Amino acid sequence: MTKVDSGVHAVLWDMDGTLVDTEPYWFRAETELCAAYGVAWSDEQASALVGNALPASAAVLRDAGVGLEIREIIDTLLDSVIGQIRQAVPWRPGARELLAEVHAVGIPCVMVTMSEKRLAMEIVDLLPVGTFEFLVTGDMVVRGKPDPEPYRIAVEKLRATWGDLSLDRIVAIEDSLPGLASATAAGVVTIGVPNMVALPDGPGHTVWSSLEGRGVAHLKELVGGL
């Protein structure tokens, strides 16, 4: 069985809004899709969908008047966001640097995102091979965030390779309320890094204003203090 770091056993990464600032891309995709069906769509409505499972967000758009089936809405949004990413990749401050440092010291990393695999791979392919042990994507789960299922799947798969990892030494990094709810319900140490949506202080998670300047030592301090 592979040996894990004595302090931090693993780091679980949300993607949209945490690793890359793709939320404006989603906002644009939603707005353009709604406009095609004569539906007004505000930033406030878009913000309310941040972090949700894609089928749930697509259902909101359909109910608002977008005349497509759920799968068609998801595919249209994904096509738009992927096209925008291929034009420019908006890495979040400090995220890529922290990810590289965590990977370099041998702590396993997993991407846990509600985006589907074809979008997640656009980002993964820009990183060194092996940066992530594996991905848990929205098309792999029955119940997406805020349900704990995505993070529970990540922990179970990690334990199959790395042994009986301790939940209080597995760190999840999130930027949304559904993401925080999912990670904390799964029992892992959770960091909230606000982006498009404000994140409240509260029991069960820690809020960092940014990942800029953060390193493995900060993660170890966090789990060591719990």
mmCIF file of C-alpha atoms in Angstrom:
data_model
loop_
_atom_site.group_PDB
_atom_site.id
_atom_site.type_symbol
_atom_site.label_atom_id
_atom_site.label_comp_id
_atom_site.label_asym_id
_atom_site.label_seq_id
_atom_site.Cartn_x
_atom_site.Cartn_y
_atom_site.Cartn_z
ATOM 1 C CA MET A 1 0.000 0.000 0.000
ATOM 2 C CA THR A 2 1.385 3.433 -0.919
ATOM 3 C CA LYS A 3 2.604 5.611 1.950
ATOM 4 C CA VAL A 4 0.840 8.934 2.521
ATOM 5 C CA ASP A 5 2.042 12.193 4.029
ATOM 6 C CA SER A 6 2.005 12.109 7.822
ATOM 7 C CA GLY A 7 0.162 15.419 7.987
ATOM 8 C CA VAL A 8 -2.148 15.837 4.993
ATOM 9 C CA HIS A 9 -3.380 12.557 3.514
ATOM 10 C CA ALA A 10 -4.993 13.972 0.353
ATOM 11 C CA VAL A 11 -6.343 17.173 -1.189
ATOM 12 C CA LEU A 12 -9.652 17.207 -3.062
ATOM 13 C CA TRP A 13 -10.058 20.062 -5.533
ATOM 14 C CA ASP A 14 -13.202 21.616 -6.890
ATOM 15 C CA MET A 15 -12.614 22.983 -10.388
ATOM 16 C CA ASP A 16 -15.005 25.747 -11.492
ATOM 17 C CA GLY A 17 -14.359 28.849 -9.415
ATOM 18 C CA THR A 18 -11.674 27.165 -7.299
ATOM 19 C CA LEU A 19 -8.942 25.978 -9.626
ATOM 20 C CA VAL A 20 -10.040 28.025 -12.633
ATOM 21 C CA ASP A 21 -12.295 31.090 -12.715
ATOM 22 C CA THR A 22 -14.761 29.666 -15.199
ATOM 23 C CA GLU A 23 -17.875 30.971 -13.446
ATOM 24 C CA PRO A 24 -18.032 34.047 -15.761
ATOM 25 C CA TYR A 25 -17.889 31.597 -18.677
ATOM 26 C CA TRP A 26 -20.883 29.734 -17.273
ATOM 27 C CA PHE A 27 -22.717 33.028 -16.734
ATOM 28 C CA ARG A 28 -22.103 33.969 -20.369
ATOM 29 C CA ALA A 29 -23.176 30.548 -21.627
ATOM 30 C CA GLU A 30 -26.405 30.701 -19.613
ATOM 31 C CA THR A 31 -27.173 34.277 -20.691
ATOM 32 C CA GLU A 32 -26.627 33.525 -24.383
ATOM 33 C CA LEU A 33 -28.722 30.370 -24.222
ATOM 34 C CA CYS A 34 -31.552 32.181 -22.471
ATOM 35 C CA ALA A 35 -31.392 35.052 -24.953
ATOM 36 C CA ALA A 36 -31.840 32.576 -27.813
ATOM 37 C CA TYR A 37 -35.228 31.689 -26.282
ATOM 38 C CA GLY A 38 -36.189 35.234 -25.339
ATOM 39 C CA VAL A 39 -35.579 34.631 -21.642
ATOM 40 C CA ALA A 40 -34.059 37.365 -19.475
ATOM 41 C CA TRP A 41 -31.257 36.040 -17.267
ATOM 42 C CA SER A 42 -29.542 38.059 -14.537
ATOM 43 C CA ASP A 43 -26.218 37.676 -12.738
ATOM 44 C CA GLU A 44 -28.212 37.064 -9.564
ATOM 45 C CA GLN A 45 -29.967 34.105 -11.166
ATOM 46 C CA ALA A 46 -26.663 32.789 -12.474
ATOM 47 C CA SER A 47 -25.035 33.184 -9.056
ATOM 48 C CA ALA A 48 -27.771 31.060 -7.511
ATOM 49 C CA LEU A 49 -26.635 28.130 -9.679
ATOM 50 C CA VAL A 50 -22.941 28.299 -8.752
ATOM 51 C CA GLY A 51 -21.701 24.930 -7.534
ATOM 52 C CA ASN A 52 -24.888 23.019 -8.345
ATOM 53 C CA ALA A 53 -25.023 19.747 -10.256
ATOM 54 C CA LEU A 54 -25.520 20.451 -13.960
ATOM 55 C CA PRO A 55 -28.868 18.630 -14.263
ATOM 56 C CA ALA A 56 -30.247 20.790 -11.445
ATOM 57 C CA SER A 57 -29.027 23.983 -13.109
ATOM 58 C CA ALA A 58 -30.365 22.857 -16.486
ATOM 59 C CA ALA A 59 -33.770 22.226 -14.920
ATOM 60 C CA VAL A 60 -33.832 25.806 -13.632
ATOM 61 C CA LEU A 61 -33.053 27.122 -17.115
ATOM 62 C CA ARG A 62 -35.729 24.940 -18.673
ATOM 63 C CA ASP A 63 -38.283 26.118 -16.121
ATOM 64 C CA ALA A 64 -37.277 29.716 -16.918
ATOM 65 C CA GLY A 65 -38.291 29.154 -20.549
ATOM 66 C CA VAL A 66 -35.371 27.553 -22.397
ATOM 67 C CA GLY A 67 -37.105 25.190 -24.799
ATOM 68 C CA LEU A 68 -34.673 22.285 -24.692
ATOM 69 C CA GLU A 69 -34.416 19.003 -22.838
ATOM 70 C CA ILE A 70 -32.093 18.769 -19.832
ATOM 71 C CA ARG A 71 -29.399 16.903 -21.753
ATOM 72 C CA GLU A 72 -29.523 19.405 -24.606
ATOM 73 C CA ILE A 73 -29.160 22.327 -22.197
ATOM 74 C CA ILE A 74 -26.161 20.706 -20.504
ATOM 75 C CA ASP A 75 -24.461 19.993 -23.824
ATOM 76 C CA THR A 76 -25.061 23.538 -25.075
ATOM 77 C CA LEU A 77 -23.596 25.050 -21.908
ATOM 78 C CA LEU A 78 -20.609 22.704 -21.943
ATOM 79 C CA ASP A 79 -19.862 23.477 -25.589
ATOM 80 C CA SER A 80 -19.870 27.187 -24.816
ATOM 81 C CA VAL A 81 -17.639 26.951 -21.736
ATOM 82 C CA ILE A 82 -15.167 24.629 -23.469
ATOM 83 C CA GLY A 83 -14.948 27.053 -26.384
ATOM 84 C CA GLN A 84 -14.201 29.916 -24.012
ATOM 85 C CA ILE A 85 -11.570 27.922 -22.113
ATOM 86 C CA ARG A 86 -9.781 27.161 -25.353
ATOM 87 C CA GLN A 87 -9.478 30.902 -25.888
ATOM 88 C CA ALA A 88 -8.187 31.682 -22.381
ATOM 89 C CA VAL A 89 -7.702 29.687 -19.163
ATOM 90 C CA PRO A 90 -8.394 31.892 -16.120
ATOM 91 C CA TRP A 91 -6.441 30.204 -13.321
ATOM 92 C CA ARG A 92 -7.482 31.306 -9.835
ATOM 93 C CA PRO A 93 -4.798 33.171 -7.850
ATOM 94 C CA GLY A 94 -2.471 30.751 -6.105
ATOM 95 C CA ALA A 95 -4.432 27.642 -7.095
ATOM 96 C CA ARG A 96 -2.071 26.204 -9.681
ATOM 97 C CA GLU A 97 0.928 26.969 -7.477
ATOM 98 C CA LEU A 98 -0.590 25.222 -4.443
ATOM 99 C CA LEU A 99 -1.658 22.276 -6.581
ATOM 100 C CA ALA A 100 1.886 21.918 -7.943
ATOM 101 C CA GLU A 101 3.415 22.050 -4.466
ATOM 102 C CA VAL A 102 0.976 19.505 -3.045
ATOM 103 C CA HIS A 103 1.655 17.142 -5.956
ATOM 104 C CA ALA A 104 5.423 17.655 -5.730
ATOM 105 C CA VAL A 105 5.589 16.456 -2.116
ATOM 106 C CA GLY A 106 3.619 13.316 -2.934
ATOM 107 C CA ILE A 107 0.226 14.152 -1.457
ATOM 108 C CA PRO A 108 -2.466 12.660 -3.714
ATOM 109 C CA CYS A 109 -4.825 15.129 -5.390
ATOM 110 C CA VAL A 110 -8.283 14.429 -6.779
ATOM 111 C CA MET A 111 -10.524 16.742 -8.807
ATOM 112 C CA VAL A 112 -14.122 16.673 -7.552
ATOM 113 C CA THR A 113 -16.225 18.758 -9.921
ATOM 114 C CA MET A 114 -19.824 18.949 -11.049
ATOM 115 C CA SER A 115 -18.636 19.715 -14.566
ATOM 116 C CA GLU A 116 -18.623 16.695 -16.843
ATOM 117 C CA LYS A 117 -15.457 14.854 -17.779
ATOM 118 C CA ARG A 118 -15.066 16.381 -21.243
ATOM 119 C CA LEU A 119 -14.824 19.854 -19.703
ATOM 120 C CA ALA A 120 -12.660 18.760 -16.763
ATOM 121 C CA MET A 121 -10.167 17.163 -19.146
ATOM 122 C CA GLU A 122 -9.633 20.515 -20.863
ATOM 123 C CA ILE A 123 -8.045 21.678 -17.601
ATOM 124 C CA VAL A 124 -6.360 18.403 -16.663
ATOM 125 C CA ASP A 125 -4.601 18.285 -20.042
ATOM 126 C CA LEU A 126 -2.961 21.653 -19.280
ATOM 127 C CA LEU A 127 -1.328 20.287 -16.125
ATOM 128 C CA PRO A 128 1.631 17.900 -15.743
ATOM 129 C CA VAL A 129 0.678 14.270 -16.302
ATOM 130 C CA GLY A 130 -0.317 12.607 -13.043
ATOM 131 C CA THR A 131 -1.219 15.802 -11.213
ATOM 132 C CA PHE A 132 -4.556 14.246 -10.275
ATOM 133 C CA GLU A 133 -4.881 10.647 -9.119
ATOM 134 C CA PHE A 134 -8.307 10.553 -10.756
ATOM 135 C CA LEU A 135 -11.382 12.696 -11.343
ATOM 136 C CA VAL A 136 -14.861 12.595 -9.860
ATOM 137 C CA THR A 137 -17.084 14.458 -12.321
ATOM 138 C CA GLY A 138 -20.748 15.328 -12.489
ATOM 139 C CA ASP A 139 -21.508 12.604 -15.005
ATOM 140 C CA MET A 140 -20.108 9.969 -12.615
ATOM 141 C CA VAL A 141 -22.485 10.576 -9.713
ATOM 142 C CA VAL A 142 -26.163 9.989 -9.048
ATOM 143 C CA ARG A 143 -26.499 12.874 -6.592
ATOM 144 C CA GLY A 144 -24.321 15.895 -7.185
ATOM 145 C CA LYS A 145 -23.280 18.651 -4.819
ATOM 146 C CA PRO A 146 -24.594 19.650 -2.260
ATOM 147 C CA ASP A 147 -25.043 15.915 -1.622
ATOM 148 C CA PRO A 148 -21.888 14.344 -0.116
ATOM 149 C CA GLU A 149 -21.797 11.570 -2.725
ATOM 150 C CA PRO A 150 -19.034 13.122 -4.924
ATOM 151 C CA TYR A 151 -16.640 13.493 -2.006
ATOM 152 C CA ARG A 152 -17.515 10.100 -0.558
ATOM 153 C CA ILE A 153 -16.681 8.508 -3.905
ATOM 154 C CA ALA A 154 -13.334 10.332 -3.911
ATOM 155 C CA VAL A 155 -12.479 9.111 -0.414
ATOM 156 C CA GLU A 156 -13.480 5.516 -1.194
ATOM 157 C CA LYS A 157 -11.367 5.426 -4.352
ATOM 158 C CA LEU A 158 -8.382 6.965 -2.559
ATOM 159 C CA ARG A 159 -8.621 4.415 0.229
ATOM 160 C CA ALA A 160 -8.555 1.610 -2.334
ATOM 161 C CA THR A 161 -5.058 2.756 -3.327
ATOM 162 C CA TRP A 162 -3.667 4.503 -0.257
ATOM 163 C CA GLY A 163 -5.199 2.555 2.629
ATOM 164 C CA ASP A 164 -7.408 3.759 5.463
ATOM 165 C CA LEU A 165 -6.928 7.509 5.113
ATOM 166 C CA SER A 166 -8.270 9.665 7.942
ATOM 167 C CA LEU A 167 -11.115 12.012 7.062
ATOM 168 C CA ASP A 168 -9.662 14.613 9.417
ATOM 169 C CA ARG A 169 -6.498 14.685 7.299
ATOM 170 C CA ILE A 170 -8.182 14.884 3.882
ATOM 171 C CA VAL A 171 -8.667 18.490 2.748
ATOM 172 C CA ALA A 172 -11.296 19.700 0.267
ATOM 173 C CA ILE A 173 -11.043 23.134 -1.357
ATOM 174 C CA GLU A 174 -14.290 24.723 -2.544
ATOM 175 C CA ASP A 175 -15.675 28.097 -3.651
ATOM 176 C CA SER A 176 -19.450 27.563 -3.461
ATOM 177 C CA LEU A 177 -22.136 26.921 -0.889
ATOM 178 C CA PRO A 178 -23.187 23.583 -2.472
ATOM 179 C CA GLY A 179 -19.540 22.570 -2.545
ATOM 180 C CA LEU A 180 -19.008 23.418 1.106
ATOM 181 C CA ALA A 181 -22.147 21.500 2.030
ATOM 182 C CA SER A 182 -21.035 18.459 0.033
ATOM 183 C CA ALA A 183 -17.517 18.333 1.450
ATOM 184 C CA THR A 184 -18.457 18.963 5.070
ATOM 185 C CA ALA A 185 -21.239 16.366 4.925
ATOM 186 C CA ALA A 186 -18.667 13.857 3.661
ATOM 187 C CA GLY A 187 -16.652 14.537 6.792
ATOM 188 C CA VAL A 188 -13.460 15.935 5.255
ATOM 189 C CA VAL A 189 -11.619 19.077 6.339
ATOM 190 C CA THR A 190 -13.079 21.833 4.179
ATOM 191 C CA ILE A 191 -11.627 25.146 3.023
ATOM 192 C CA GLY A 192 -13.857 27.728 1.407
ATOM 193 C CA VAL A 193 -12.235 30.244 -0.937
ATOM 194 C CA PRO A 194 -14.886 32.789 -2.006
ATOM 195 C CA ASN A 195 -15.097 33.763 -5.640
ATOM 196 C CA MET A 196 -18.430 34.718 -7.223
ATOM 197 C CA VAL A 197 -20.441 33.981 -4.078
ATOM 198 C CA ALA A 198 -19.702 35.072 -0.507
ATOM 199 C CA LEU A 199 -19.012 32.219 1.893
ATOM 200 C CA PRO A 200 -19.962 32.619 5.545
ATOM 201 C CA ASP A 201 -17.781 31.671 8.468
ATOM 202 C CA GLY A 202 -19.231 28.761 10.358
ATOM 203 C CA PRO A 203 -18.605 25.397 11.982
ATOM 204 C CA GLY A 204 -17.308 22.616 9.783
ATOM 205 C CA HIS A 205 -15.203 24.694 7.411
ATOM 206 C CA THR A 206 -12.471 27.325 7.257
ATOM 207 C CA VAL A 207 -12.627 30.355 4.961
ATOM 208 C CA TRP A 208 -9.472 31.586 3.262
ATOM 209 C CA SER A 209 -9.743 34.818 1.276
ATOM 210 C CA SER A 210 -7.417 33.432 -1.402
ATOM 211 C CA LEU A 211 -5.064 30.552 -2.161
ATOM 212 C CA GLU A 212 -2.364 33.037 -3.113
ATOM 213 C CA GLY A 213 0.626 32.612 -0.834
ATOM 214 C CA ARG A 214 -0.744 29.377 0.619
ATOM 215 C CA GLY A 215 1.365 26.233 0.685
ATOM 216 C CA VAL A 216 1.512 22.718 2.056
ATOM 217 C CA ALA A 217 2.623 24.104 5.420
ATOM 218 C CA HIS A 218 -0.695 25.962 5.733
ATOM 219 C CA LEU A 219 -2.633 22.780 4.965
ATOM 220 C CA LYS A 220 -0.643 20.904 7.607
ATOM 221 C CA GLU A 221 -1.314 23.654 10.126
ATOM 222 C CA LEU A 222 -5.018 23.368 9.382
ATOM 223 C CA VAL A 223 -5.306 19.619 9.883
ATOM 224 C CA GLY A 224 -2.918 19.725 12.820
ATOM 225 C CA GLY A 225 -5.167 22.188 14.617
ATOM 226 C CA LEU A 226 -8.314 20.077 14.302
#
